[in-house]
Amino acid sequence: MLSSCWRQFPVTFAARRFTAAAASADRVALIQGSSRGLGLEYAKQLLSRPGHRVIGTCRDPGSAHELQKLQDSSKGRLSIVRLDVTDEQTIQAAAEEVSKQHGHLDLLINVTGILHIPGKISPETALSRITPEALDVVFKTNAFGPILTAKAFAPLLEKAESCSGASNERPAVVANMSARVGSLADNRLGGWYSYRSSKTALNQLTKCMCLEFARKHRKIAGILLHPGTVDTGLSEPFQKNVKPEKLFTRERAVQQLLGIIDSTTMKDNGRYIAWDGQDIPW
Ligand SMILES: NC(=O)c1ccc[n+]([C@@H]2O[C@H](COP(=O)([O-])OP(=O)(O)OC[C@H]3O[C@@H](n4cnc5c(N)ncnc54)[C@H](OP(=O)(O)O)[C@@H]3O)[C@@H](O)[C@H]2O)c1
């Protein structure tokens, strides 16, 4: 474990091993789903911090032009890796690639999520509109994908403890992008059957992961995040009833969420948190 870190960063490892300040300089973050929307913004903001290395994944690097532009200006601190959350082989291959590149991981943000696919899927407003095809792709993308990604990257997150000094106060973090509509307690409107219930499933899968991290005394905290309503391609067709002050820019939303991620300790493991830091009822 230590030797893989040494191979990656032979010059500085001994000096930074025991200091928190040096540990922060070594943070390696993977943004799963960073071609556009909130994922691209996470990559931008993390790269604006000195010392961060970022891996941005997407299912088609060749068409992720904004991410490529970011890579060109990143001075080698952003690498792009192919990962389609609906294909576990690509998830495993991405984990092997990151293991070779960095040897460990400090932060995994699972951003990918779908609400609609133009011309194919729209959120169901009535029981009669549910189709097995939509349920299948939405659950695979929003619920199964993030947990399979966490499974593949957990061994690298475990190495953060010895590589960059992860501790109870500053653990490695898995942040899964959920949504308030995944809350059973908060569901007063119904509708959006596939999307809502896929996020509910993501919440339950993540909760199980967090309980396991705690039981095994891992220095890894899992959290579920609701970003608010954010001006992205996902929300664009559904923004007409959103008051302007309730529609966040991507910049503001990610700033708020990174604030939560930055302050995460093991005490937060298993929380379902809104953009303002408040707990969401399950
Ligand atoms: N925007 C909001 O108001 C809002 C509110 C609550 C929760 N959220 C959650 O926040 C997260 C980000 O949403 P967003 O608004 O940024 O959405 P977005 O702009 O539509 O971006 C979605 C991202 O998911 C990627 N993706 C879709 N299917 C994929 C697959 N099979 N494999 C890998 N990547 C895939 C897309 O990549 P391609 O470019 O390849 O399609 C894109 O990068 C989602 O989990 C969403 O549910 C958003």
Short mmCIF file of C-alpha atoms and ligand atoms in Angstrom, two decimals:
data_model
loop_
_atom_site.label_atom_id
_atom_site.label_comp_id
_atom_site.label_asym_id
_atom_site.label_seq_id
_atom_site.Cartn_x
_atom_site.Cartn_y
_atom_site.Cartn_z
CA MET A 1 0.00 0.00 0.00
CA LEU A 2 2.71 2.46 1.03
CA SER A 3 4.99 1.39 -1.75
CA SER A 4 2.38 2.24 -4.38
CA CYS A 5 2.19 5.78 -2.94
CA TRP A 6 5.96 5.98 -2.97
CA ARG A 7 6.05 5.03 -6.62
CA GLN A 8 3.51 7.72 -7.47
CA PHE A 9 5.07 10.56 -5.49
CA PRO A 10 8.66 9.55 -4.63
CA VAL A 11 10.05 13.02 -3.92
CA THR A 12 7.54 14.39 -1.48
CA PHE A 13 6.06 11.36 0.27
CA ALA A 14 8.33 11.20 3.29
CA ALA A 15 7.98 14.91 3.99
CA ARG A 16 4.21 15.05 3.74
CA ARG A 17 3.31 11.81 5.41
CA PHE A 18 2.53 13.15 8.87
CA THR A 19 1.26 16.69 8.30
CA ALA A 20 -2.36 17.66 7.71
CA ALA A 21 -1.35 20.60 5.53
CA ALA A 22 0.63 18.35 3.24
CA ALA A 23 -2.17 15.81 3.23
CA SER A 24 -4.56 18.40 1.79
CA ALA A 25 -2.07 19.11 -1.00
CA ASP A 26 -2.33 15.50 -2.10
CA ARG A 27 -6.07 15.22 -2.53
CA VAL A 28 -7.11 13.08 -5.47
CA ALA A 29 -10.75 13.50 -6.50
CA LEU A 30 -12.76 11.53 -9.01
CA ILE A 31 -15.86 13.13 -10.50
CA GLN A 32 -18.00 10.38 -11.97
CA GLY A 33 -20.09 12.02 -14.73
CA SER A 34 -18.18 15.21 -15.53
CA SER A 35 -18.94 15.91 -19.20
CA ARG A 36 -21.42 18.69 -18.36
CA GLY A 37 -23.79 20.08 -15.72
CA LEU A 38 -22.84 19.79 -12.06
CA GLY A 39 -20.07 17.24 -12.74
CA LEU A 40 -18.17 19.59 -15.06
CA GLU A 41 -18.55 22.39 -12.51
CA TYR A 42 -17.21 20.15 -9.69
CA ALA A 43 -14.15 19.45 -11.83
CA LYS A 44 -13.65 23.18 -12.54
CA GLN A 45 -13.92 24.23 -8.92
CA LEU A 46 -11.69 21.44 -7.59
CA LEU A 47 -9.04 22.29 -10.19
CA SER A 48 -9.11 25.91 -9.08
CA ARG A 49 -7.73 24.69 -5.73
CA PRO A 50 -3.98 24.33 -5.56
CA GLY A 51 -2.63 20.80 -5.21
CA HIS A 52 -5.76 18.93 -6.27
CA ARG A 53 -5.57 16.24 -8.87
CA VAL A 54 -8.86 15.46 -10.59
CA ILE A 55 -10.04 12.51 -12.61
CA GLY A 56 -13.11 13.35 -14.68
CA THR A 57 -15.02 10.39 -16.01
CA CYS A 58 -17.57 10.35 -18.81
CA ARG A 59 -19.04 7.75 -21.09
CA ASP A 60 -17.69 9.31 -24.31
CA PRO A 61 -14.47 11.31 -23.80
CA GLY A 62 -14.31 12.10 -27.54
CA SER A 63 -17.48 14.20 -27.38
CA ALA A 64 -16.87 15.76 -23.94
CA HIS A 65 -15.52 19.00 -25.46
CA GLU A 66 -15.89 21.19 -22.36
CA LEU A 67 -14.07 18.63 -20.24
CA GLN A 68 -11.31 18.38 -22.86
CA LYS A 69 -10.92 22.19 -22.79
CA LEU A 70 -10.62 22.03 -19.02
CA GLN A 71 -7.97 19.34 -19.34
CA ASP A 72 -5.98 21.49 -21.80
CA SER A 73 -5.80 24.30 -19.24
CA SER A 74 -5.19 22.04 -16.22
CA LYS A 75 -1.40 21.71 -16.52
CA GLY A 76 -1.69 17.94 -16.25
CA ARG A 77 -3.84 17.93 -13.11
CA LEU A 78 -6.98 16.65 -14.85
CA SER A 79 -7.14 13.26 -16.50
CA ILE A 80 -10.18 12.01 -18.39
CA VAL A 81 -11.19 8.38 -18.03
CA ARG A 82 -14.03 6.58 -19.81
CA LEU A 83 -16.77 5.23 -17.54
CA ASP A 84 -20.37 4.35 -18.38
CA VAL A 85 -22.23 3.68 -15.13
CA THR A 86 -24.53 1.20 -16.85
CA ASP A 87 -21.54 -0.99 -17.84
CA GLU A 88 -19.66 -2.51 -14.90
CA GLN A 89 -16.67 -3.49 -17.06
CA THR A 90 -15.98 0.18 -17.77
CA ILE A 91 -16.27 0.97 -14.05
CA GLN A 92 -13.72 -1.73 -13.18
CA ALA A 93 -11.39 -0.61 -15.99
CA ALA A 94 -11.60 2.99 -14.73
CA ALA A 95 -10.71 1.87 -11.19
CA GLU A 96 -7.67 -0.01 -12.52
CA GLU A 97 -6.60 3.07 -14.48
CA VAL A 98 -6.91 5.34 -11.42
CA SER A 99 -5.02 2.81 -9.33
CA LYS A 100 -2.14 2.94 -11.83
CA GLN A 101 -2.23 6.75 -12.08
CA HIS A 102 -2.62 7.68 -8.41
CA GLY A 103 -2.56 4.62 -6.13
CA HIS A 104 -5.33 6.00 -3.92
CA LEU A 105 -8.42 8.23 -3.91
CA ASP A 106 -9.56 10.86 -1.40
CA LEU A 107 -12.89 11.90 -2.87
CA LEU A 108 -15.40 10.14 -5.11
CA ILE A 109 -18.37 12.20 -6.28
CA ASN A 110 -21.02 10.18 -8.10
CA VAL A 111 -22.78 12.85 -10.15
CA THR A 112 -24.37 10.99 -13.05
CA GLY A 113 -28.13 11.00 -13.05
CA ILE A 114 -30.95 11.04 -15.61
CA LEU A 115 -34.46 12.41 -15.38
CA HIS A 116 -35.28 12.44 -19.08
CA ILE A 117 -33.70 11.38 -22.35
CA PRO A 118 -34.91 13.61 -25.18
CA GLY A 119 -37.14 11.66 -27.57
CA LYS A 120 -36.97 8.51 -25.41
CA ILE A 121 -37.85 9.01 -21.75
CA SER A 122 -39.76 11.66 -19.86
CA PRO A 123 -40.66 11.62 -16.17
CA GLU A 124 -43.96 9.80 -15.66
CA THR A 125 -46.86 12.01 -14.54
CA ALA A 126 -49.27 9.05 -14.24
CA LEU A 127 -49.18 5.35 -13.41
CA SER A 128 -50.31 4.58 -16.97
CA ARG A 129 -47.09 6.11 -18.35
CA ILE A 130 -44.67 3.80 -16.54
CA THR A 131 -42.67 1.55 -18.85
CA PRO A 132 -40.22 -1.23 -18.01
CA GLU A 133 -37.67 0.37 -20.38
CA ALA A 134 -37.68 3.68 -18.49
CA LEU A 135 -37.57 2.01 -15.08
CA ASP A 136 -34.66 -0.13 -16.25
CA VAL A 137 -32.43 2.63 -17.62
CA VAL A 138 -33.22 5.13 -14.85
CA PHE A 139 -32.53 2.63 -12.05
CA LYS A 140 -29.37 1.37 -13.76
CA THR A 141 -28.06 4.92 -14.18
CA ASN A 142 -29.19 6.59 -10.95
CA ALA A 143 -29.06 3.80 -8.37
CA PHE A 144 -27.05 0.77 -9.55
CA GLY A 145 -24.32 2.84 -11.28
CA PRO A 146 -23.24 4.93 -8.28
CA ILE A 147 -23.12 1.96 -5.88
CA LEU A 148 -21.19 -0.19 -8.36
CA THR A 149 -18.78 2.72 -8.79
CA ALA A 150 -18.38 2.99 -5.00
CA LYS A 151 -17.73 -0.77 -4.88
CA ALA A 152 -15.00 -0.56 -7.52
CA PHE A 153 -13.27 2.46 -5.94
CA ALA A 154 -13.59 1.47 -2.26
CA PRO A 155 -10.16 -0.24 -2.20
CA LEU A 156 -8.57 3.01 -3.44
CA LEU A 157 -10.52 5.09 -0.90
CA GLU A 158 -9.26 2.75 1.84
CA LYS A 159 -5.70 3.56 0.78
CA ALA A 160 -6.27 7.28 1.48
CA GLU A 161 -5.58 6.59 5.16
CA SER A 162 -1.99 5.53 4.54
CA CYS A 163 -1.36 7.64 1.41
CA SER A 164 -2.75 11.05 2.34
CA GLY A 165 -3.57 10.68 6.01
CA ALA A 166 -7.37 10.20 6.00
CA SER A 167 -8.69 10.27 9.56
CA ASN A 168 -12.01 10.45 11.44
CA GLU A 169 -11.80 14.24 11.22
CA ARG A 170 -10.82 14.30 7.56
CA PRO A 171 -11.95 11.03 6.01
CA ALA A 172 -12.01 10.00 2.39
CA VAL A 173 -15.49 10.86 1.11
CA VAL A 174 -18.04 9.24 -1.19
CA ALA A 175 -20.60 11.90 -2.10
CA ASN A 176 -23.56 10.51 -4.01
CA MET A 177 -25.75 13.05 -5.78
CA SER A 178 -29.28 12.26 -4.69
CA ALA A 179 -32.33 14.56 -4.78
CA ARG A 180 -34.94 15.67 -2.29
CA VAL A 181 -37.59 13.90 -4.39
CA GLY A 182 -36.00 10.60 -3.30
CA SER A 183 -37.37 11.18 0.21
CA LEU A 184 -40.40 9.02 1.09
CA ALA A 185 -41.31 11.32 4.00
CA ASP A 186 -41.21 14.41 1.77
CA ASN A 187 -43.26 12.94 -1.10
CA ARG A 188 -46.53 14.87 -1.16
CA LEU A 189 -46.93 15.35 -4.91
CA GLY A 190 -46.18 11.92 -6.40
CA GLY A 191 -45.21 11.66 -10.08
CA TRP A 192 -41.76 11.14 -11.61
CA TYR A 193 -42.05 7.47 -10.62
CA SER A 194 -38.75 6.21 -12.04
CA TYR A 195 -36.59 9.16 -11.05
CA ARG A 196 -38.00 9.51 -7.53
CA SER A 197 -37.79 5.83 -6.73
CA SER A 198 -34.32 5.43 -8.27
CA LYS A 199 -33.07 8.13 -5.89
CA THR A 200 -34.85 6.40 -2.98
CA ALA A 201 -33.03 3.21 -3.97
CA LEU A 202 -29.74 5.12 -4.19
CA ASN A 203 -30.35 6.44 -0.68
CA GLN A 204 -30.91 2.95 0.72
CA LEU A 205 -27.90 1.47 -1.10
CA THR A 206 -25.72 4.33 0.15
CA LYS A 207 -27.01 3.95 3.73
CA CYS A 208 -26.00 0.26 3.67
CA MET A 209 -22.54 1.22 2.38
CA CYS A 210 -22.13 3.81 5.15
CA LEU A 211 -23.13 1.37 7.89
CA GLU A 212 -20.56 -1.08 6.52
CA PHE A 213 -17.84 1.62 6.49
CA ALA A 214 -18.62 2.36 10.15
CA ARG A 215 -18.76 -1.32 11.17
CA LYS A 216 -15.37 -1.97 9.54
CA HIS A 217 -13.84 1.20 11.03
CA ARG A 218 -12.99 2.59 7.60
CA LYS A 219 -11.90 6.21 7.40
CA ILE A 220 -14.43 6.74 4.60
CA ALA A 221 -17.61 8.78 5.01
CA GLY A 222 -20.54 8.38 2.63
CA ILE A 223 -23.03 11.22 2.20
CA LEU A 224 -26.06 11.86 0.00
CA LEU A 225 -26.46 15.36 -1.40
CA HIS A 226 -29.42 17.36 -2.73
CA PRO A 227 -28.16 20.34 -4.75
CA GLY A 228 -31.41 22.33 -4.91
CA THR A 229 -32.88 23.06 -8.33
CA VAL A 230 -29.94 23.91 -10.55
CA ASP A 231 -29.89 25.33 -14.05
CA THR A 232 -28.59 22.34 -16.03
CA GLY A 233 -29.76 20.18 -18.92
CA LEU A 234 -31.47 17.85 -16.45
CA SER A 235 -33.80 20.51 -15.02
CA GLU A 236 -34.11 22.70 -18.12
CA PRO A 237 -37.50 21.37 -19.39
CA PHE A 238 -39.01 21.67 -15.89
CA GLN A 239 -37.92 25.14 -14.83
CA LYS A 240 -40.99 27.18 -15.75
CA ASN A 241 -42.62 26.93 -12.31
CA VAL A 242 -39.38 27.50 -10.40
CA LYS A 243 -39.00 30.97 -8.89
CA PRO A 244 -35.83 32.66 -10.18
CA GLU A 245 -34.36 32.92 -6.67
CA LYS A 246 -34.85 29.15 -6.24
CA LEU A 247 -33.01 28.25 -9.44
CA PHE A 248 -29.32 28.03 -8.60
CA THR A 249 -26.47 28.55 -11.02
CA ARG A 250 -24.11 25.61 -11.31
CA GLU A 251 -21.36 27.73 -9.77
CA ARG A 252 -23.40 28.52 -6.66
CA ALA A 253 -24.72 24.97 -6.27
CA VAL A 254 -21.27 23.36 -6.46
CA GLN A 255 -19.75 25.96 -4.15
CA GLN A 256 -22.41 25.08 -1.56
CA LEU A 257 -21.97 21.33 -2.00
CA LEU A 258 -18.17 21.48 -1.83
CA GLY A 259 -18.59 23.42 1.42
CA ILE A 260 -20.48 20.42 2.81
CA ILE A 261 -17.99 17.90 1.41
CA ASP A 262 -15.03 19.88 2.80
CA SER A 263 -16.45 19.83 6.32
CA THR A 264 -17.43 16.13 6.29
CA THR A 265 -16.13 14.03 9.18
CA MET A 266 -16.93 10.42 10.13
CA LYS A 267 -19.80 11.83 12.24
CA ASP A 268 -21.54 12.74 8.95
CA ASN A 269 -21.25 9.21 7.55
CA GLY A 270 -24.72 8.17 6.29
CA ARG A 271 -26.31 11.63 6.22
CA TYR A 272 -28.79 12.78 3.53
CA ILE A 273 -28.08 16.49 3.25
CA ALA A 274 -29.57 19.42 1.34
CA TRP A 275 -27.53 22.25 -0.21
CA ASP A 276 -28.04 24.40 2.93
CA GLY A 277 -26.55 21.75 5.23
CA GLN A 278 -29.94 20.64 6.62
CA ASP A 279 -30.76 16.94 7.00
CA ILE A 280 -33.53 15.69 4.70
CA PRO A 281 -36.02 13.27 6.26
CA TRP A 282 -35.77 9.81 4.70
N1 LIG B 1 -30.08 19.88 -11.83
C1 LIG B 1 -30.92 19.76 -10.79
O1 LIG B 1 -31.80 20.62 -10.56
C2 LIG B 1 -30.81 18.59 -9.85
C3 LIG B 1 -31.66 18.52 -8.75
C4 LIG B 1 -31.57 17.44 -7.86
C5 LIG B 1 -30.62 16.46 -8.08
N2 LIG B 1 -29.79 16.53 -9.17
C6 LIG B 1 -28.83 15.44 -9.38
O2 LIG B 1 -27.54 15.97 -9.62
C7 LIG B 1 -26.83 15.11 -10.51
C8 LIG B 1 -26.26 15.91 -11.68
O3 LIG B 1 -27.34 16.44 -12.43
P1 LIG B 1 -27.12 17.54 -13.56
O4 LIG B 1 -28.19 18.52 -13.37
O5 LIG B 1 -25.72 17.99 -13.60
O6 LIG B 1 -27.46 16.67 -14.88
P2 LIG B 1 -27.00 16.86 -16.39
O7 LIG B 1 -26.55 18.25 -16.66
O8 LIG B 1 -28.11 16.29 -17.22
O9 LIG B 1 -25.71 15.90 -16.49
C9 LIG B 1 -25.88 14.53 -16.32
C10 LIG B 1 -24.55 13.85 -16.46
O10 LIG B 1 -24.75 12.44 -16.34
C11 LIG B 1 -23.99 11.81 -17.36
N3 LIG B 1 -24.52 10.49 -17.70
C12 LIG B 1 -25.77 10.16 -18.06
N4 LIG B 1 -25.85 8.84 -18.28
C13 LIG B 1 -24.63 8.33 -18.03
C14 LIG B 1 -24.06 7.03 -18.07
N5 LIG B 1 -24.78 5.94 -18.41
N6 LIG B 1 -22.75 6.87 -17.73
C15 LIG B 1 -22.00 7.93 -17.37
N7 LIG B 1 -22.47 9.20 -17.34
C16 LIG B 1 -23.77 9.38 -17.67
C17 LIG B 1 -24.08 12.77 -18.53
O11 LIG B 1 -23.09 12.44 -19.48
P3 LIG B 1 -23.33 12.55 -21.10
O12 LIG B 1 -22.80 13.91 -21.46
O13 LIG B 1 -22.53 11.43 -21.63
O14 LIG B 1 -24.80 12.41 -21.35
C18 LIG B 1 -23.86 14.10 -17.80
O15 LIG B 1 -22.49 14.33 -17.58
C19 LIG B 1 -27.80 14.01 -10.93
O16 LIG B 1 -27.58 12.85 -10.14
C20 LIG B 1 -29.16 14.61 -10.61
O17 LIG B 1 -30.12 13.62 -10.36
C21 LIG B 1 -29.86 17.56 -10.06
#
